Amino acid sequence: MNASNNHIRIFDTSLRDGEQSPGFTMSGAQKIAFAHALAELGVDVIEAGFPCSSPADFHSVHSIARAVRDTTIAALARCHPGDIDACARALDGAAAPRIHVFISTSPLHRQFKLNMTREQVIEHARMGITLARKHVDDVEFSAEDAFRTEPDFLVEVFNAAVAAGATTLNVPDTVGYATPDEIRALFRHLRAHVQGADDVVFSAHCHNDLGLAVANSLAAIEGGARQVECTINGIGERAGNAALEELVMALKVRGGWYNADTGIHTQKLLDTSRLLSRITGIQVQRNKAIVGLNAFAHESGIHQHGMLKNRDTYEIMRPQDIGWPDSQLVLGRHSGRAAMANRLRALGHVLDDARLDQVIAAAKTLTHTQHVVGDADLLRLVAGDHGDSGWRIAAMSLIDEGQHTRAHVELSDPDNRRVKQDARGDGPIAALFAALARATGVDFELESYEVHSMGIGRDARGEANLSTRIGGDTYSGQGTSRDVLEASAIAWLDVANRVLRSHAMQRVAAFA
Ligand code: KIV
Ligand code: ZN
């Protein structure tokens, strides 16, 4: 165990630092499912929770410790006998248990949080580690708010921690205040001055308050850290922790610079990120590095042209290494001729210049009302259907019937005839979509459904986006309105119209 070893241990704290932040609470069963996913991803340590914080946390740490056998399972404790005892009981039966004890060391925390002197802090740390070592061999010690602690005092605390039996020394930037140069220098200082530094693992735990968590963790590695604490999608207190997927891919893509590697199976990163989003109901932003929808999507004509010639022009990693099927050349307002022609060719249509110009012009017109031109749209345009036909909403109303909601819809069909239907559902959306399905005769399971508000005050509008997958094809629809339910109905009909058109296209193709 020393810094010349280039393996970086990945300590995932999504289930502790991540789960304790607002909006990310998970049930016990969800935590177990996610812990299995983390183990399959190849993390070295899963911090499963803080057992003394609640009986539910205790039980989930206990269940994870028994269910997940190939990964070290850590549990968090203050330097209190009760906390450490709860960790030991929760970890009972674990294949590789770790107790993670912490105490604040910075002057601010000593004065306002702990009301302790430096000596008392060291004494508590020594007591906590000694007690934890009675239960397990693997003890991590964290100096909370380490980055704002006097460096010489931090050395003193860590000296006491090593002497008491800590095997990992964690240096949290608890409030995300550090800069990369400073944190690199701090790790170098600690590695040079802590007695027994070569026999322990130094660990970085960076928060993202200034958006520097990943950069700081990488700098800590340059300074000698051999464990990084991070979370999937960067969830965690306030602005979050360092994002595991970003750290791991930085180490992989820039391996020549960092000369360090991890045991992460990177092809599982996307699935793990999506599992967390499904569990918590919180999606990552579209332009999130590595796992955001735009991470490997290109819309501008110049970029698409470059990608078609050589993908290295605009991509520094292979999307498949993360679990994406491929890069995406998104056809939209900014796309160029080369990408449209390329997509049409992939769909089996080699058009002469004049016809290609017509289809491109029609596709650009379509982008005035929708963000993206999908395959079904292109096929329709090639067939000369310009998309102004289809089901449209004429009127709708919802009645709350206590336990259920009843939705009435009046639609205009592709031949401009009126169709009325109603249906009941558990709530307004279920009732509305059931009525639309009855009226149109189209039914599908939603793969995603999101509503966002756009603008504020009197100009505010709701935008609904939904998608479904049928036979390997994704159909997405969008609707906007002042009323989010109406926006949802428009988006639902947008999908239904695309499904109907593509089925009509397939029938035409089958007879051709
Ligand atoms: O941010 C922090 O300091 C922590 C410690 C408990 C490790 O999460
Ligand atoms: Zn933290």
Coordinates of C-alpha atoms and ligand atoms in Angstrom, one line a residue:
M1 CA 0.0 0.0 0.0
N2 CA 1.9 3.0 -1.2
A3 CA 1.6 5.8 -3.6
S4 CA 3.9 4.2 -6.2
N5 CA 1.1 1.7 -6.7
N6 CA -0.9 3.2 -9.6
H7 CA -4.2 1.5 -8.8
I8 CA -6.8 4.1 -7.7
R9 CA -9.4 2.7 -5.3
I10 CA -12.9 3.9 -6.1
F11 CA -14.9 4.5 -3.0
D12 CA -18.5 5.1 -3.9
T13 CA -20.5 7.0 -1.4
S14 CA -23.8 7.4 -3.4
L15 CA -25.6 5.4 -0.7
R16 CA -24.3 7.6 2.1
D17 CA -23.2 11.2 1.1
G18 CA -25.5 11.0 -2.0
E19 CA -28.5 9.5 -0.3
Q20 CA -28.4 12.0 2.6
S21 CA -28.9 15.0 0.3
P22 CA -32.4 16.4 -0.5
G23 CA -34.3 14.6 -3.2
F24 CA -32.1 11.5 -3.2
T25 CA -33.7 9.3 -0.5
M26 CA -33.9 5.6 -1.4
S27 CA -35.8 2.7 0.1
G28 CA -34.0 -0.3 1.6
A29 CA -34.8 -2.4 -1.4
Q30 CA -33.6 0.3 -3.8
K31 CA -30.3 0.6 -1.9
I32 CA -29.6 -3.1 -2.1
A33 CA -30.3 -3.1 -5.9
F34 CA -28.0 -0.2 -6.3
A35 CA -25.3 -1.7 -4.2
H36 CA -25.4 -4.8 -6.5
A37 CA -25.0 -2.5 -9.5
L38 CA -22.0 -0.7 -7.9
A39 CA -20.4 -4.1 -7.2
E40 CA -20.9 -5.1 -10.8
L41 CA -19.4 -1.8 -11.9
G42 CA -16.3 -2.8 -10.1
V43 CA -16.0 -0.2 -7.3
D44 CA -13.5 -1.1 -4.6
V45 CA -15.6 0.2 -1.6
I46 CA -19.3 0.9 -1.2
E47 CA -20.1 3.2 1.7
A48 CA -23.5 1.7 2.5
G49 CA -24.7 4.2 5.1
F50 CA -24.5 5.7 8.5
P51 CA -26.0 3.0 10.7
C52 CA -26.6 5.0 13.9
S53 CA -28.5 7.7 12.0
S54 CA -31.8 5.7 11.8
P55 CA -33.0 2.1 12.1
A56 CA -33.7 2.1 8.4
D57 CA -30.0 3.0 7.6
F58 CA -28.9 0.4 10.1
H59 CA -31.0 -2.3 8.3
S60 CA -29.9 -1.3 4.8
V61 CA -26.2 -1.4 5.7
H62 CA -26.8 -4.8 7.3
S63 CA -28.6 -6.2 4.3
I64 CA -26.0 -4.8 1.9
A65 CA -23.2 -6.2 4.0
R66 CA -24.7 -9.7 3.8
A67 CA -25.8 -9.5 0.1
V68 CA -22.8 -7.9 -1.6
R69 CA -19.7 -10.1 -1.1
D70 CA -17.1 -9.1 -3.6
T71 CA -16.7 -5.5 -2.5
T72 CA -15.6 -3.8 0.7
I73 CA -18.6 -2.5 2.5
A74 CA -18.0 0.6 4.7
A75 CA -20.2 2.1 7.3
L76 CA -19.8 5.6 8.7
A77 CA -19.5 6.5 12.4
R78 CA -18.7 9.6 14.5
C79 CA -16.0 9.0 17.1
H80 CA -18.7 7.9 19.5
P81 CA -18.8 4.4 21.0
G82 CA -22.5 4.1 20.2
D83 CA -21.9 4.9 16.5
I84 CA -19.0 2.5 16.2
D85 CA -20.9 -0.2 17.9
A86 CA -23.8 0.3 15.5
C87 CA -21.4 0.0 12.6
A88 CA -19.9 -3.2 13.9
R89 CA -23.4 -4.7 14.4
A90 CA -24.6 -3.5 11.0
L91 CA -21.4 -4.9 9.3
D92 CA -21.6 -8.2 11.1
G93 CA -21.4 -11.0 8.5
A94 CA -19.8 -8.8 5.8
A95 CA -17.1 -10.4 3.7
A96 CA -14.9 -7.3 3.8
P97 CA -16.1 -4.8 6.4
R98 CA -14.7 -1.3 6.9
I99 CA -15.6 1.1 9.7
H100 CA -15.2 4.8 8.6
V101 CA -14.8 7.1 11.6
F102 CA -14.7 10.8 11.3
I103 CA -14.3 14.0 13.4
S104 CA -14.0 17.6 12.4
T105 CA -10.5 19.1 12.6
S106 CA -10.8 22.7 11.2
P107 CA -10.7 25.7 13.7
L108 CA -14.2 26.7 12.6
H109 CA -15.7 23.2 13.3
R110 CA -13.6 22.8 16.5
Q111 CA -15.0 26.0 17.9
F112 CA -18.6 26.2 16.6
K113 CA -19.5 22.5 16.1
L114 CA -17.6 20.5 18.6
N115 CA -16.5 23.1 21.2
M116 CA -13.3 21.1 21.6
T117 CA -9.6 21.9 21.8
R118 CA -7.0 20.5 19.4
E119 CA -6.0 18.0 22.1
Q120 CA -9.6 16.8 22.7
V121 CA -10.1 16.3 18.9
I122 CA -7.0 14.1 18.7
E123 CA -8.1 12.2 21.8
H124 CA -11.5 11.5 20.3
A125 CA -10.0 10.4 17.0
R126 CA -7.6 8.1 18.8
M127 CA -10.4 6.6 20.9
G128 CA -12.7 6.1 17.8
I129 CA -10.1 4.4 15.7
T130 CA -8.9 2.2 18.6
L131 CA -12.5 1.1 19.2
A132 CA -13.2 0.5 15.5
R133 CA -10.0 -1.6 15.2
K134 CA -11.4 -3.9 18.0
H135 CA -14.1 -4.9 15.5
V136 CA -12.4 -4.8 12.1
D137 CA -8.9 -4.6 10.6
D138 CA -10.0 -2.1 7.9
V139 CA -10.5 1.3 9.5
E140 CA -10.7 4.6 7.6
F141 CA -10.3 7.9 9.4
S142 CA -11.7 11.2 8.0
A143 CA -10.7 14.6 9.2
E144 CA -13.9 16.5 8.4
D145 CA -13.2 19.9 6.9
A146 CA -9.6 18.8 6.5
F147 CA -8.9 21.3 3.7
R148 CA -9.6 24.2 6.1
T149 CA -7.5 22.7 8.9
E150 CA -4.1 24.1 9.8
P151 CA -1.7 21.7 7.8
D152 CA 0.6 21.1 10.8
F153 CA -2.4 20.2 13.0
L154 CA -3.7 17.9 10.3
V155 CA -0.3 16.1 10.3
E156 CA -0.6 15.7 14.1
V157 CA -4.1 14.3 13.8
F158 CA -3.1 11.9 11.1
N159 CA 0.0 10.8 13.0
A160 CA -2.3 9.9 15.9
A161 CA -4.7 8.1 13.5
V162 CA -2.0 5.9 12.0
A163 CA -0.6 5.1 15.5
A164 CA -4.1 4.1 16.6
G165 CA -4.5 1.7 13.6
A166 CA -6.2 3.6 10.8
T167 CA -5.5 2.1 7.4
T168 CA -6.9 4.8 5.2
L169 CA -6.6 8.5 5.8
N170 CA -9.3 10.5 4.2
V171 CA -8.8 14.3 3.5
P172 CA -12.3 15.8 2.8
D173 CA -12.7 19.2 1.2
T174 CA -16.1 19.2 3.0
V175 CA -17.3 22.5 1.7
G176 CA -15.8 22.4 -1.8
Y177 CA -13.4 25.3 -1.2
A178 CA -10.1 24.0 -2.5
T179 CA -8.5 24.7 -5.8
P180 CA -6.5 21.9 -7.7
D181 CA -3.1 23.4 -7.0
E182 CA -3.8 23.7 -3.3
I183 CA -5.1 20.3 -2.9
R184 CA -2.2 18.7 -4.8
A185 CA 0.2 20.6 -2.5
L186 CA -1.7 19.5 0.6
F187 CA -1.5 15.8 -0.4
R188 CA 2.2 16.2 -1.1
H189 CA 2.7 17.8 2.3
L190 CA 0.8 15.0 4.1
R191 CA 2.6 12.3 2.3
A192 CA 5.9 13.8 3.2
H193 CA 5.2 14.5 6.8
V194 CA 2.7 11.9 8.2
Q195 CA 4.6 9.2 10.0
G196 CA 4.0 5.8 8.4
A197 CA 2.5 7.5 5.3
D198 CA 3.8 4.7 3.0
D199 CA 1.8 2.1 5.0
V200 CA -1.6 3.7 4.6
V201 CA -3.8 4.8 1.7
F202 CA -4.5 8.5 1.4
S203 CA -7.9 9.3 0.2
A204 CA -9.6 12.4 -1.3
H205 CA -13.2 13.4 -0.7
C206 CA -14.1 16.5 -2.7
H207 CA -17.4 18.4 -2.8
N208 CA -18.5 20.4 -5.8
D209 CA -19.6 23.8 -4.4
L210 CA -17.3 25.6 -6.9
G211 CA -17.7 22.9 -9.6
L212 CA -14.2 21.7 -8.9
A213 CA -14.8 18.3 -7.3
V214 CA -13.5 16.2 -10.1
A215 CA -10.6 18.5 -10.9
N216 CA -9.6 18.6 -7.2
S217 CA -9.8 14.8 -6.9
L218 CA -7.6 14.4 -10.0
A219 CA -5.1 16.9 -8.5
A220 CA -5.2 14.9 -5.2
I221 CA -4.2 11.8 -7.2
E222 CA -1.3 13.7 -8.6
G223 CA -0.4 14.6 -5.0
G224 CA -0.4 11.0 -3.9
A225 CA -4.0 10.1 -3.1
R226 CA -4.7 6.4 -4.0
Q227 CA -8.4 6.4 -3.1
V228 CA -11.0 8.8 -4.3
E229 CA -14.5 9.1 -2.8
C230 CA -17.2 9.9 -5.4
T231 CA -20.7 9.2 -6.3
I232 CA -22.6 8.2 -9.4
N233 CA -24.0 11.3 -11.3
G234 CA -22.1 13.4 -8.7
I235 CA -24.9 13.3 -6.2
G236 CA -24.1 14.4 -2.6
E237 CA -24.5 17.2 -0.1
R238 CA -25.3 20.6 -1.6
A239 CA -23.7 20.7 -5.1
G240 CA -22.7 17.1 -4.7
N241 CA -19.5 15.0 -4.6
A242 CA -17.0 14.3 -7.4
A243 CA -18.8 12.4 -10.2
L244 CA -17.5 8.8 -10.4
E245 CA -18.1 8.5 -14.1
E246 CA -16.2 11.7 -14.9
L247 CA -13.2 10.8 -12.6
V248 CA -12.9 7.3 -14.0
M249 CA -13.1 8.4 -17.6
A250 CA -10.6 11.2 -17.0
L251 CA -8.2 8.6 -15.6
K252 CA -8.9 6.3 -18.6
V253 CA -8.8 8.8 -21.4
R254 CA -5.9 10.7 -20.0
G255 CA -4.1 7.6 -18.7
G256 CA -0.8 8.9 -20.3
W257 CA -1.0 12.0 -18.1
Y258 CA -2.2 10.5 -14.8
N259 CA -0.4 7.1 -15.1
A260 CA -3.0 5.6 -12.9
D261 CA -6.0 3.3 -13.4
T262 CA -9.1 1.9 -11.7
G263 CA -10.9 -1.4 -11.7
I264 CA -14.1 0.1 -13.1
H265 CA -15.9 -1.7 -15.9
T266 CA -16.6 1.5 -17.8
Q267 CA -19.0 0.0 -20.2
K268 CA -21.5 -0.2 -17.3
L269 CA -21.3 3.5 -16.4
L270 CA -24.3 4.5 -18.4
D271 CA -26.5 1.8 -17.1
T272 CA -25.5 2.5 -13.5
S273 CA -26.1 6.2 -14.0
R274 CA -29.6 5.5 -15.5
L275 CA -30.4 3.1 -12.7
L276 CA -29.7 5.8 -10.1
S277 CA -31.9 8.2 -12.1
R278 CA -34.7 5.7 -12.3
I279 CA -34.5 5.0 -8.5
T280 CA -34.4 8.6 -7.4
G281 CA -36.5 10.1 -10.2
I282 CA -33.9 12.7 -10.9
Q283 CA -32.4 12.8 -14.4
V284 CA -28.9 14.2 -15.1
Q285 CA -28.7 17.4 -17.1
R286 CA -28.6 16.8 -20.9
N287 CA -25.1 18.2 -21.3
K288 CA -23.7 16.2 -18.3
A289 CA -20.2 14.8 -19.2
I290 CA -20.1 11.1 -20.0
V291 CA -23.7 10.2 -19.2
G292 CA -25.8 13.1 -20.4
L293 CA -28.0 12.7 -23.5
N294 CA -25.8 15.2 -25.4
A295 CA -22.5 13.7 -24.3
F296 CA -22.1 11.9 -27.7
A297 CA -24.7 13.8 -29.8
H298 CA -23.7 16.2 -32.6
E299 CA -26.1 18.5 -34.3
S300 CA -24.1 21.3 -35.9
G301 CA -23.4 20.9 -39.6
I302 CA -19.6 21.5 -39.2
H303 CA -19.3 19.0 -36.4
Q304 CA -21.4 16.4 -38.2
H305 CA -19.3 16.8 -41.3
G306 CA -16.1 16.3 -39.2
M307 CA -17.6 13.3 -37.5
L308 CA -18.5 11.7 -40.8
K309 CA -14.9 12.1 -42.1
N310 CA -13.2 11.0 -38.8
R311 CA -14.9 10.8 -35.4
D312 CA -11.7 11.8 -33.6
T313 CA -12.3 15.3 -34.9
Y314 CA -15.0 15.9 -32.2
E315 CA -14.9 12.9 -29.9
I316 CA -12.1 12.0 -27.4
M317 CA -13.6 8.7 -26.2
R318 CA -15.6 5.9 -27.7
P319 CA -19.3 6.0 -26.6
Q320 CA -19.3 2.2 -26.4
D321 CA -16.7 2.4 -23.6
I322 CA -19.3 3.9 -21.4
G323 CA -22.2 1.8 -22.6
W324 CA -23.7 4.1 -25.3
P325 CA -24.7 2.1 -28.4
D326 CA -22.9 4.8 -30.6
S327 CA -22.6 8.5 -31.1
Q328 CA -25.6 10.3 -32.5
L329 CA -25.8 12.7 -35.3
V330 CA -28.9 14.5 -34.3
L331 CA -30.8 16.0 -37.2
G332 CA -32.1 19.4 -36.3
R333 CA -32.0 23.1 -37.2
H334 CA -28.2 23.2 -37.3
S335 CA -27.6 20.1 -39.2
G336 CA -26.0 20.1 -42.6
R337 CA -26.5 18.4 -45.9
A338 CA -23.8 15.8 -45.3
A339 CA -25.5 14.4 -42.1
M340 CA -29.0 14.4 -43.7
A341 CA -27.7 12.6 -46.8
N342 CA -25.8 10.1 -44.6
R343 CA -28.9 9.4 -42.5
L344 CA -31.1 8.9 -45.5
R345 CA -28.5 6.6 -47.0
A346 CA -28.6 4.5 -43.8
L347 CA -32.4 4.4 -44.1
G348 CA -32.0 3.0 -47.7
H349 CA -32.6 6.2 -49.7
V350 CA -29.9 7.5 -52.1
L351 CA -31.5 10.7 -53.5
D352 CA -30.4 12.8 -56.4
D353 CA -29.3 16.4 -55.5
A354 CA -32.6 18.1 -56.4
R355 CA -34.7 15.6 -54.4
L356 CA -32.2 15.7 -51.5
D357 CA -32.6 19.6 -51.5
Q358 CA -36.3 19.2 -51.2
V359 CA -36.2 16.7 -48.4
I360 CA -33.7 18.9 -46.5
A361 CA -35.8 22.0 -46.9
A362 CA -38.9 20.1 -45.6
A363 CA -36.8 18.8 -42.7
K364 CA -35.6 22.3 -41.8
T365 CA -39.3 23.5 -41.9
L366 CA -40.1 20.7 -39.5
T367 CA -37.5 22.0 -37.0
H368 CA -39.6 25.1 -36.6
T369 CA -42.1 23.1 -34.6
Q370 CA -40.0 20.2 -33.2
H371 CA -36.4 20.1 -31.9
V372 CA -35.2 17.0 -33.7
V373 CA -36.0 15.3 -37.0
G374 CA -36.2 11.5 -36.4
D375 CA -35.9 8.6 -38.8
A376 CA -39.7 8.3 -39.0
D377 CA -39.9 12.0 -40.0
L378 CA -37.3 11.6 -42.7
L379 CA -39.0 8.6 -44.1
R380 CA -42.3 10.4 -44.2
L381 CA -40.7 13.4 -45.9
V382 CA -39.1 11.2 -48.5
A383 CA -42.6 9.7 -49.2
G384 CA -43.9 13.3 -49.7
D385 CA -45.9 13.5 -46.4
H386 CA -45.2 16.9 -44.8
G387 CA -46.7 16.0 -41.5
D388 CA -49.5 18.4 -41.2
S389 CA -52.0 15.5 -41.0
G390 CA -52.6 13.5 -37.9
W391 CA -54.7 13.5 -34.7
R392 CA -55.1 16.9 -33.0
I393 CA -56.6 17.9 -29.7
A394 CA -59.8 20.0 -30.0
A395 CA -61.0 20.1 -26.4
M396 CA -60.4 18.2 -23.1
S397 CA -61.6 18.3 -19.6
L398 CA -60.9 16.4 -16.4
I399 CA -63.3 15.6 -13.5
D400 CA -62.0 14.6 -10.1
E401 CA -64.3 11.7 -8.9
G402 CA -62.6 11.2 -5.5
Q403 CA -60.6 8.1 -5.9
H404 CA -60.4 8.4 -9.7
T405 CA -60.2 11.1 -12.4
R406 CA -62.4 11.0 -15.5
A407 CA -61.0 12.6 -18.7
H408 CA -63.1 13.7 -21.7
V409 CA -61.2 14.4 -24.9
E410 CA -62.5 15.7 -28.2
L411 CA -60.0 15.1 -31.1
S412 CA -59.9 15.9 -34.7
D413 CA -58.8 12.8 -36.7
P414 CA -56.5 12.8 -39.8
D415 CA -59.5 13.4 -42.0
N416 CA -60.7 16.3 -39.8
R417 CA -63.6 14.4 -38.3
R418 CA -64.4 14.9 -34.7
V419 CA -64.0 12.0 -32.2
K420 CA -65.0 12.1 -28.6
Q421 CA -64.0 9.7 -25.9
D422 CA -63.7 9.5 -22.2
A423 CA -61.8 7.2 -19.7
R424 CA -61.1 6.9 -16.0
G425 CA -57.7 6.6 -14.4
D426 CA -55.9 6.7 -11.0
G427 CA -55.0 10.3 -11.7
P428 CA -55.4 13.0 -14.3
I429 CA -52.5 11.8 -16.5
A430 CA -53.5 8.2 -16.4
A431 CA -57.1 9.2 -17.3
L432 CA -56.0 11.5 -20.1
F433 CA -53.7 9.1 -21.8
A434 CA -56.3 6.3 -21.5
A435 CA -58.9 8.6 -23.2
L436 CA -56.4 9.5 -26.0
A437 CA -55.6 5.8 -26.5
R438 CA -59.3 5.0 -26.8
A439 CA -60.0 7.8 -29.2
T440 CA -57.0 7.1 -31.5
G441 CA -56.9 3.3 -31.2
V442 CA -53.1 3.7 -30.6
D443 CA -51.7 2.4 -27.3
F444 CA -48.1 2.3 -26.0
E445 CA -46.1 2.0 -22.8
L446 CA -44.3 5.2 -22.0
E447 CA -40.5 4.9 -21.7
S448 CA -40.1 8.4 -20.4
Y449 CA -42.4 11.3 -19.5
E450 CA -41.0 14.7 -18.4
V451 CA -42.7 18.0 -17.8
H452 CA -40.7 21.2 -17.5
S453 CA -41.8 24.7 -17.0
M454 CA -40.4 27.3 -19.5
G455 CA -40.4 31.0 -18.6
I456 CA -41.8 32.7 -15.6
G457 CA -44.9 34.6 -14.5
R458 CA -47.5 35.4 -17.2
D459 CA -45.3 33.9 -19.9
A460 CA -44.8 30.6 -18.2
R461 CA -45.6 27.5 -20.3
G462 CA -45.3 23.8 -19.7
E463 CA -43.3 21.6 -22.0
A464 CA -44.0 17.9 -22.0
N465 CA -41.6 15.4 -23.6
L466 CA -42.4 11.7 -23.8
S467 CA -41.1 8.7 -25.6
T468 CA -42.0 5.1 -26.2
R469 CA -40.0 2.2 -27.7
I470 CA -41.8 -0.1 -30.1
G471 CA -39.9 -2.9 -31.8
G472 CA -36.5 -1.4 -31.3
D473 CA -37.6 2.1 -32.6
T474 CA -37.9 5.1 -30.3
Y475 CA -40.8 7.5 -30.9
S476 CA -40.5 10.9 -29.1
G477 CA -43.1 13.6 -28.9
Q478 CA -43.3 17.1 -27.5
G479 CA -46.1 19.5 -26.6
T480 CA -46.2 23.0 -25.1
S481 CA -49.1 24.8 -23.6
R482 CA -49.9 27.1 -20.7
D483 CA -51.6 24.1 -19.2
V484 CA -49.2 21.1 -18.4
L485 CA -52.0 18.6 -18.9
E486 CA -52.8 20.0 -22.3
A487 CA -49.0 20.0 -23.1
S488 CA -48.9 16.3 -22.1
A489 CA -51.9 15.5 -24.3
I490 CA -50.3 17.2 -27.3
A491 CA -47.0 15.4 -26.7
W492 CA -48.9 12.1 -26.4
L493 CA -50.6 12.7 -29.7
D494 CA -47.3 13.7 -31.3
V495 CA -46.0 10.2 -30.4
A496 CA -49.2 8.5 -31.6
N497 CA -49.1 10.4 -34.9
R498 CA -45.4 9.3 -35.4
V499 CA -46.3 5.7 -34.6
L500 CA -49.2 5.7 -37.1
R501 CA -47.1 7.3 -39.8
S502 CA -44.3 4.9 -39.5
H503 CA -46.6 1.9 -39.5
A504 CA -48.3 3.4 -42.7
M505 CA -44.8 3.8 -44.2
Q506 CA -43.9 0.2 -43.4
R507 CA -47.1 -1.0 -45.0
V508 CA -46.3 1.1 -48.2
A509 CA -42.8 -0.4 -48.1
A510 CA -44.1 -3.9 -47.8
F511 CA -46.4 -3.5 -50.9
A512 CA -43.7 -1.7 -53.0
Ligands
KIV1 O1 -17.8 15.8 3.4 C1 -17.3 15.2 4.4 O2 -16.5 15.8 5.1 C2 -17.8 13.9 4.7 C3 -17.1 13.1 5.8 C4 -18.1 12.5 6.7 C5 -16.2 12.1 5.1 O3 -18.7 13.5 4.1
ZN2 ZN -19.0 14.5 2.1

